[in-house]
mmCIF file of C-alpha atoms in Angstrom:
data_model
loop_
_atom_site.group_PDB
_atom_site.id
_atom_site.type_symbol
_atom_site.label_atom_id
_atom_site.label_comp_id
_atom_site.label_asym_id
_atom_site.label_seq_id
_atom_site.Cartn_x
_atom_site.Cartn_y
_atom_site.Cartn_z
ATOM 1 C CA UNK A 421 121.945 70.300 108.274
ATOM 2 C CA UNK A 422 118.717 71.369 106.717
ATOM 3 C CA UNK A 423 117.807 72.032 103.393
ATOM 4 C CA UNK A 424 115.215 71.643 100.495
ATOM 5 C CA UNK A 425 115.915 70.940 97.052
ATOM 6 C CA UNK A 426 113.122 72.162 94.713
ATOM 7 C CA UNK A 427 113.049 71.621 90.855
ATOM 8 C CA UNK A 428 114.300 74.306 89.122
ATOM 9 C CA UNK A 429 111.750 76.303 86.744
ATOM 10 C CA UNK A 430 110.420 77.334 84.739
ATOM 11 C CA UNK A 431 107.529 75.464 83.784
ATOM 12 C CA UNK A 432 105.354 76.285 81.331
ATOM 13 C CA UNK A 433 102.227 74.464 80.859
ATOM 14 C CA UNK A 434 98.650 74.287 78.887
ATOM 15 C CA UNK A 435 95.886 75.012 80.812
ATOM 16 C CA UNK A 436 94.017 71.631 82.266
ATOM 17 C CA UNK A 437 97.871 69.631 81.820
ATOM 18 C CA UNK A 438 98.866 67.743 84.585
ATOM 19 C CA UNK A 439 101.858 69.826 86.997
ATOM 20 C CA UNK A 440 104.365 68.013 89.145
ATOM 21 C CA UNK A 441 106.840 69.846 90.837
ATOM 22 C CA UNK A 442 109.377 68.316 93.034
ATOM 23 C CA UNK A 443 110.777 68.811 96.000
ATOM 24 C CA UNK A 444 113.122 67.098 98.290
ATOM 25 C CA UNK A 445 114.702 67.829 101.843
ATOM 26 C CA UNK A 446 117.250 66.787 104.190
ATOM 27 C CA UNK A 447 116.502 67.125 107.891
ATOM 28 C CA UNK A 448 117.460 66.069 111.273
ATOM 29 C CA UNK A 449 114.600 64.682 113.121
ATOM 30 C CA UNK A 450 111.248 65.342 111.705
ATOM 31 C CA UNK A 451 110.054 68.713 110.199
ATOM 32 C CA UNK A 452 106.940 69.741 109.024
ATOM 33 C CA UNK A 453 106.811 70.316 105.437
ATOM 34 C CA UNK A 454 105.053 73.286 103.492
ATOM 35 C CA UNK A 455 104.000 74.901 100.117
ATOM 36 C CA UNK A 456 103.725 78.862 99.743
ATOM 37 C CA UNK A 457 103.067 80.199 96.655
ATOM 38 C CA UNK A 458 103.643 83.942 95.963
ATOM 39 C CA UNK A 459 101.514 85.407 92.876
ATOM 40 C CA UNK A 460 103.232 88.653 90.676
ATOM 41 C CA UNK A 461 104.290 91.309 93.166
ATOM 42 C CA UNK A 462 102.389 89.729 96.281
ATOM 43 C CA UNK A 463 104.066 87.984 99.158
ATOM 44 C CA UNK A 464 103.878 84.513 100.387
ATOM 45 C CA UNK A 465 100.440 82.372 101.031
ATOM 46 C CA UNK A 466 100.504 79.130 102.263
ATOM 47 C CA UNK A 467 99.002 76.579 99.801
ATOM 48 C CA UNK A 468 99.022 73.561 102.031
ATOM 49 C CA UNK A 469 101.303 71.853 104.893
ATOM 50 C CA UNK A 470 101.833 68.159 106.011
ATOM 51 C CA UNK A 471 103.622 67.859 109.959
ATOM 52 C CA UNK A 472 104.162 64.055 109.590
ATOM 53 C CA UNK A 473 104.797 60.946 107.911
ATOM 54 C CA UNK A 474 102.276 60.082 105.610
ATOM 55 C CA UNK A 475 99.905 63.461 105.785
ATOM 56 C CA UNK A 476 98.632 64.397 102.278
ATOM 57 C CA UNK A 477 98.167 68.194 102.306
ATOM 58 C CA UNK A 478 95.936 69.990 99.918
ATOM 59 C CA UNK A 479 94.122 72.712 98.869
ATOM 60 C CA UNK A 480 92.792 74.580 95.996
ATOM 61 C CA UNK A 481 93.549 71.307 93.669
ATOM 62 C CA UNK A 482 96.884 71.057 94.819
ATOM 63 C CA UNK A 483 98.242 68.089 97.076
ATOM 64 C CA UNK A 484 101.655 66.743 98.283
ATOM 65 C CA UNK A 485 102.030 63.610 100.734
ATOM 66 C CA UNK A 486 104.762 63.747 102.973
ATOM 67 C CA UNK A 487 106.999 61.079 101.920
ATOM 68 C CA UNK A 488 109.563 59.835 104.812
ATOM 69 C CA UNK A 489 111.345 57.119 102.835
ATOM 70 C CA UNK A 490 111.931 58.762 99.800
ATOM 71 C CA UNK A 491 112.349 62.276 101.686
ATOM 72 C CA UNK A 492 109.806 64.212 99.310
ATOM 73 C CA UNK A 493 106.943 66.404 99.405
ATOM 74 C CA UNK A 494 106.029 66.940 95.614
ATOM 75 C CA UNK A 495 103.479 68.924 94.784
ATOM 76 C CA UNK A 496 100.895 67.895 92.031
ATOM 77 C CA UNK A 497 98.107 69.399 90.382
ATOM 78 C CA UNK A 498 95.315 67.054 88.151
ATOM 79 C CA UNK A 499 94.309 70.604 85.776
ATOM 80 C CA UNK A 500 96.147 73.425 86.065
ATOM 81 C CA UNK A 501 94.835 76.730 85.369
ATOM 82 C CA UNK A 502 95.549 80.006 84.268
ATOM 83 C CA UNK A 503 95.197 81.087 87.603
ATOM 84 C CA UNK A 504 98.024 78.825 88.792
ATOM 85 C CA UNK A 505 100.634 80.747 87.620
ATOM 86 C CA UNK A 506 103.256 81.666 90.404
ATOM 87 C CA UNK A 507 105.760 80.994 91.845
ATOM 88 C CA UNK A 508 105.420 78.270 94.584
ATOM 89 C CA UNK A 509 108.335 77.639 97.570
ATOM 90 C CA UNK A 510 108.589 74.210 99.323
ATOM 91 C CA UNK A 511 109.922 74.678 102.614
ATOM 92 C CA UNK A 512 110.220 73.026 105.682
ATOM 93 C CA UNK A 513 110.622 73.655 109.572
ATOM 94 C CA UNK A 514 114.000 74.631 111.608
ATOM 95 C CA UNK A 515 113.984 76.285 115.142
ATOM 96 C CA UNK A 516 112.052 79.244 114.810
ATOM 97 C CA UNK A 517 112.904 79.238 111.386
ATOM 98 C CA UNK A 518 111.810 78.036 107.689
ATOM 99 C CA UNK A 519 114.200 76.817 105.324
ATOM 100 C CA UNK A 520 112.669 77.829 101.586
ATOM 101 C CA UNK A 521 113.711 76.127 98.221
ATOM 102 C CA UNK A 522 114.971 78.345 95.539
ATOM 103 C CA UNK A 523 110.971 78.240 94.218
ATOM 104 C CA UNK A 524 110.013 77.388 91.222
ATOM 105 C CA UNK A 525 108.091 79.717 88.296
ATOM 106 C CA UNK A 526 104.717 78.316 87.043
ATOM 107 C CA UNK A 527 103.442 79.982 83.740
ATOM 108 C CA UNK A 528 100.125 78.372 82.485
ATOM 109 C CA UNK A 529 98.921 79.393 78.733
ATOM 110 C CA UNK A 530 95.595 79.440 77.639
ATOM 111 C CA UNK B 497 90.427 89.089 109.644
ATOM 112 C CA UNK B 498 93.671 88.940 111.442
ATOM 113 C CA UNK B 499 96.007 89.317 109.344
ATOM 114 C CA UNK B 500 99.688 90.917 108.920
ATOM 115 C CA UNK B 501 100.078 94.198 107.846
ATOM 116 C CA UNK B 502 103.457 95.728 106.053
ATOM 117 C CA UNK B 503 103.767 99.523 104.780
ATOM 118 C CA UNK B 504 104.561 101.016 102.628
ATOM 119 C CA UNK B 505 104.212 98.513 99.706
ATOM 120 C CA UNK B 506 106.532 100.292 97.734
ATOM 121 C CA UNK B 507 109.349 102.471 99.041
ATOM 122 C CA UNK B 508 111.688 104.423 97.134
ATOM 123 C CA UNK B 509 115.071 105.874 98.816
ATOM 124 C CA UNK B 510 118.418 107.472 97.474
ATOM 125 C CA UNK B 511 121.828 105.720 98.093
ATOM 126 C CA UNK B 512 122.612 106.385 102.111
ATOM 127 C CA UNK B 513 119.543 107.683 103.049
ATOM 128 C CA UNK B 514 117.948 105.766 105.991
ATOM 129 C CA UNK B 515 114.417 103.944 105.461
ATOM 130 C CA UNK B 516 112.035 102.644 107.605
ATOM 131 C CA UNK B 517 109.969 99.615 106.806
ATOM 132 C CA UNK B 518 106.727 99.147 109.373
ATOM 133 C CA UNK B 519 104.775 95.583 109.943
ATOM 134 C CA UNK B 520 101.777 95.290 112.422
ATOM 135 C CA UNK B 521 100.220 92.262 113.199
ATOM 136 C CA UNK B 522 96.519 91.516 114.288
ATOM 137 C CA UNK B 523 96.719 87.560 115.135
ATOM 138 C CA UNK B 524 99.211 88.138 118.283
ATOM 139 C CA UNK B 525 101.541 86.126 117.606
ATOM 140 C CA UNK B 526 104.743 85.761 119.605
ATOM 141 C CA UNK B 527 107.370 85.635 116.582
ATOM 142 C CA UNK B 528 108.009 88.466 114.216
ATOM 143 C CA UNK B 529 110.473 87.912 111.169
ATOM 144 C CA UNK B 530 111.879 90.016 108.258
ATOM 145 C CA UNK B 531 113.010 88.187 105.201
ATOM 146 C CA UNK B 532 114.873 89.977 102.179
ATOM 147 C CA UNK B 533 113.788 88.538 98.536
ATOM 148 C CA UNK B 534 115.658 89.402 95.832
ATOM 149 C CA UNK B 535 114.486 88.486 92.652
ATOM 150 C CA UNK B 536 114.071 85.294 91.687
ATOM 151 C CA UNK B 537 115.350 83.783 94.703
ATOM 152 C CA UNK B 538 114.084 82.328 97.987
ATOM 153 C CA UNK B 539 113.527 84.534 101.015
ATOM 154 C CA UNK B 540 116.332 85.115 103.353
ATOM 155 C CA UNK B 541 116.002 85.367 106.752
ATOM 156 C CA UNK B 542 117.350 88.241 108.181
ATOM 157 C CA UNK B 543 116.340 88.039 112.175
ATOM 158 C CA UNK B 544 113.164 87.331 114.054
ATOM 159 C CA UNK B 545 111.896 88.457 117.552
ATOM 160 C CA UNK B 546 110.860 85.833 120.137
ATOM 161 C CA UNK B 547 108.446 88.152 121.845
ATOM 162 C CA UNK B 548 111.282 90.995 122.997
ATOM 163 C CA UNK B 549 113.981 88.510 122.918
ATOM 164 C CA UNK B 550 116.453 89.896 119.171
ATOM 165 C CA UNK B 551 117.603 87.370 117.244
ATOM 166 C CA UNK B 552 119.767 88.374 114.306
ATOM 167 C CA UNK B 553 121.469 85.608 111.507
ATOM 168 C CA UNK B 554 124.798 85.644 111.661
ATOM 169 C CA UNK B 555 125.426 86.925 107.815
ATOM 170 C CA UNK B 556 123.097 89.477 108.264
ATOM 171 C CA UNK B 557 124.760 92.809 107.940
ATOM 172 C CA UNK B 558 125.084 95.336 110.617
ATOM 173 C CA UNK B 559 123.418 97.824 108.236
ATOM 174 C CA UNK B 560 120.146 96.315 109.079
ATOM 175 C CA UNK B 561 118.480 96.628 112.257
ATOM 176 C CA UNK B 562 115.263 96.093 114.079
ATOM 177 C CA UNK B 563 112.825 97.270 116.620
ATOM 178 C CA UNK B 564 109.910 95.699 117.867
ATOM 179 C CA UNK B 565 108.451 98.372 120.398
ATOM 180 C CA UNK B 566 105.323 96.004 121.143
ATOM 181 C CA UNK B 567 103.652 92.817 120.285
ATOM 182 C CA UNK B 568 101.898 94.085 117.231
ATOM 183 C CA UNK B 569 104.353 95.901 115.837
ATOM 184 C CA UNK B 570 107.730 95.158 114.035
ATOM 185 C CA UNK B 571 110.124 97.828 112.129
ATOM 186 C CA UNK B 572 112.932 96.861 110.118
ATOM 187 C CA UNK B 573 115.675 99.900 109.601
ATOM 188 C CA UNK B 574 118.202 100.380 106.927
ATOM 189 C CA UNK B 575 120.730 102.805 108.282
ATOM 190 C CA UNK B 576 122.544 103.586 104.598
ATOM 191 C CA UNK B 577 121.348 101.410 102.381
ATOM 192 C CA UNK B 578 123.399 100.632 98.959
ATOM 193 C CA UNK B 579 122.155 99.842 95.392
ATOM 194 C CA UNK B 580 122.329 96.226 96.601
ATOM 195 C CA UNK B 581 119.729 96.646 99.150
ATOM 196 C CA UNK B 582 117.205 96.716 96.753
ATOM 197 C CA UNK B 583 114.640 93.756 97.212
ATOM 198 C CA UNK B 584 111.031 93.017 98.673
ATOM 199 C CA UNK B 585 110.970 92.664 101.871
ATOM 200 C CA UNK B 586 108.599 90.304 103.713
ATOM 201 C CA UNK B 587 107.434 90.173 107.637
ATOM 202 C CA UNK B 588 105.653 87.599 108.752
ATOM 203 C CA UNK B 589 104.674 86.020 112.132
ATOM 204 C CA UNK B 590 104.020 82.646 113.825
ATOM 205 C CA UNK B 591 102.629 81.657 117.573
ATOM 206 C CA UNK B 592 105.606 80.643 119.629
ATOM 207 C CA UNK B 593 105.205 76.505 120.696
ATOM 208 C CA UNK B 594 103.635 76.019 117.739
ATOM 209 C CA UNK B 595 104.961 72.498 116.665
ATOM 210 C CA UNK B 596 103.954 73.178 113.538
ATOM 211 C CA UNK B 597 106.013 76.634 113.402
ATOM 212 C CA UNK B 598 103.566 77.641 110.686
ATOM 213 C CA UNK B 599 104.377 81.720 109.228
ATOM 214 C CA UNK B 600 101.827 84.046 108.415
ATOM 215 C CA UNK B 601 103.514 86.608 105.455
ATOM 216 C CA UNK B 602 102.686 89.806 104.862
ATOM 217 C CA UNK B 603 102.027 91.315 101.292
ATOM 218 C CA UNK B 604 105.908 92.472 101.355
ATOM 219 C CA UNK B 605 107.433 96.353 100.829
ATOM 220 C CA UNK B 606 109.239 96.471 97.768
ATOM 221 C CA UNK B 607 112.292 98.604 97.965
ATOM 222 C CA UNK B 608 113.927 100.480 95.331
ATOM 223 C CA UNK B 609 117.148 102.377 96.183
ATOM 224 C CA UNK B 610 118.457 104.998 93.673
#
């Protein structure tokens, strides 16, 4: 069946440090792959998406390549900020559905 | 902007008493969902509406139903909700035949039941 495995938090990082978080899935066929994040008390945005093989999605500083071989779509970050902190889901595509990792809390200090 | 729309954002009720939870939508999309959240944990999906079409998960419990009396708008109903109940709750939509099956969230009702 489907499911995504995402690392489990929390993080807690300096502000400008270099953030990895990852995320793996099992899948039949070949689903697109997605990052929300959902900020204190907010619901979910999407931070970036990748339908195939291959596809780097980004946004905001954030990126993840969709990685067929290895079955991963980490997400990376060069500098995070104070801003960053979150929570952020990796998820990926059923029929008419999303399947969500357990998401992981980001908590960036000054 | 089109955009999805829940209300209240937070929603206080008493053990048993029904509650009401409203969603509109502005970007027409087909597919209407409700997800519960509880804290620290990844949204559920509870059921989703393929235009009129109901489609409910099978673990989802009877004391949570849903009514979708057009395209923009979605209602989620607690008939007696319990302590346990207690959780945002998050609508979102997505166009139907979209390959991609990309959801649009809402800012999510948080419900506390006392």
């Amino acid at each position: 069946g489907n499911s995504v495995t995402q690392m489990e938090g929390p993080v807690t990082l300096s502000e400008e440090a270099f953030l990895t978080i990852n995320c793996t899935y099992t899948a039949t066929g070949y689903p697109s792959l997605f990052w929300y994040v959902q900020y204190p008390g907010e619901g979910l945005q999407l931070l970036l998406k990748a339908t195939k093989a291959d596809d780097k999605g980004s946004n905001k500083g954030f990126e993840a390549t969709y990685r067929k071989e290895t079955t991963s779509f980490h997400l990376e970050k060069g500098s995070v900020q104070v801003s960053d902190s979150a929570v952020y889901f990796c998820a990926q595509t059923g029929a008419n559905n999303l399947f969500f990792g357990t998401g992981t809390r980001l908590t960036v200090i000054p | 902007d089109a955009m999805v729309i829940q209300n209240p954002r937070y929603q206080v009720t008493q053990f048993g008493k029904p509650v009401t939870l409203s969603c509109s939508q502005t970007l027409n999309h087909n597919v209407m969902y409700w997800y519960q959240q509880k804290s620290s944990q990844a949204p559920k999906l509870l059921f989703h509406y393929y235009d009129k079409d109901f489609n409910n998960e099978a673990d989802t419990p009877d004391n949570f139903q849903s009514r979708r009396p057009n395209t923009s708008f979605c209602f989620l109903d607690i008939r007696s909700p319990g302590l346990g109940d207690a959780a945002m709750y998050l609508c979102a939509t997505s166009r139907v035949n979209d390959y991609y099956n990309e959801q649009f969230f809402g800012p999510g009702t948080r419900l506390t039941v006392l």
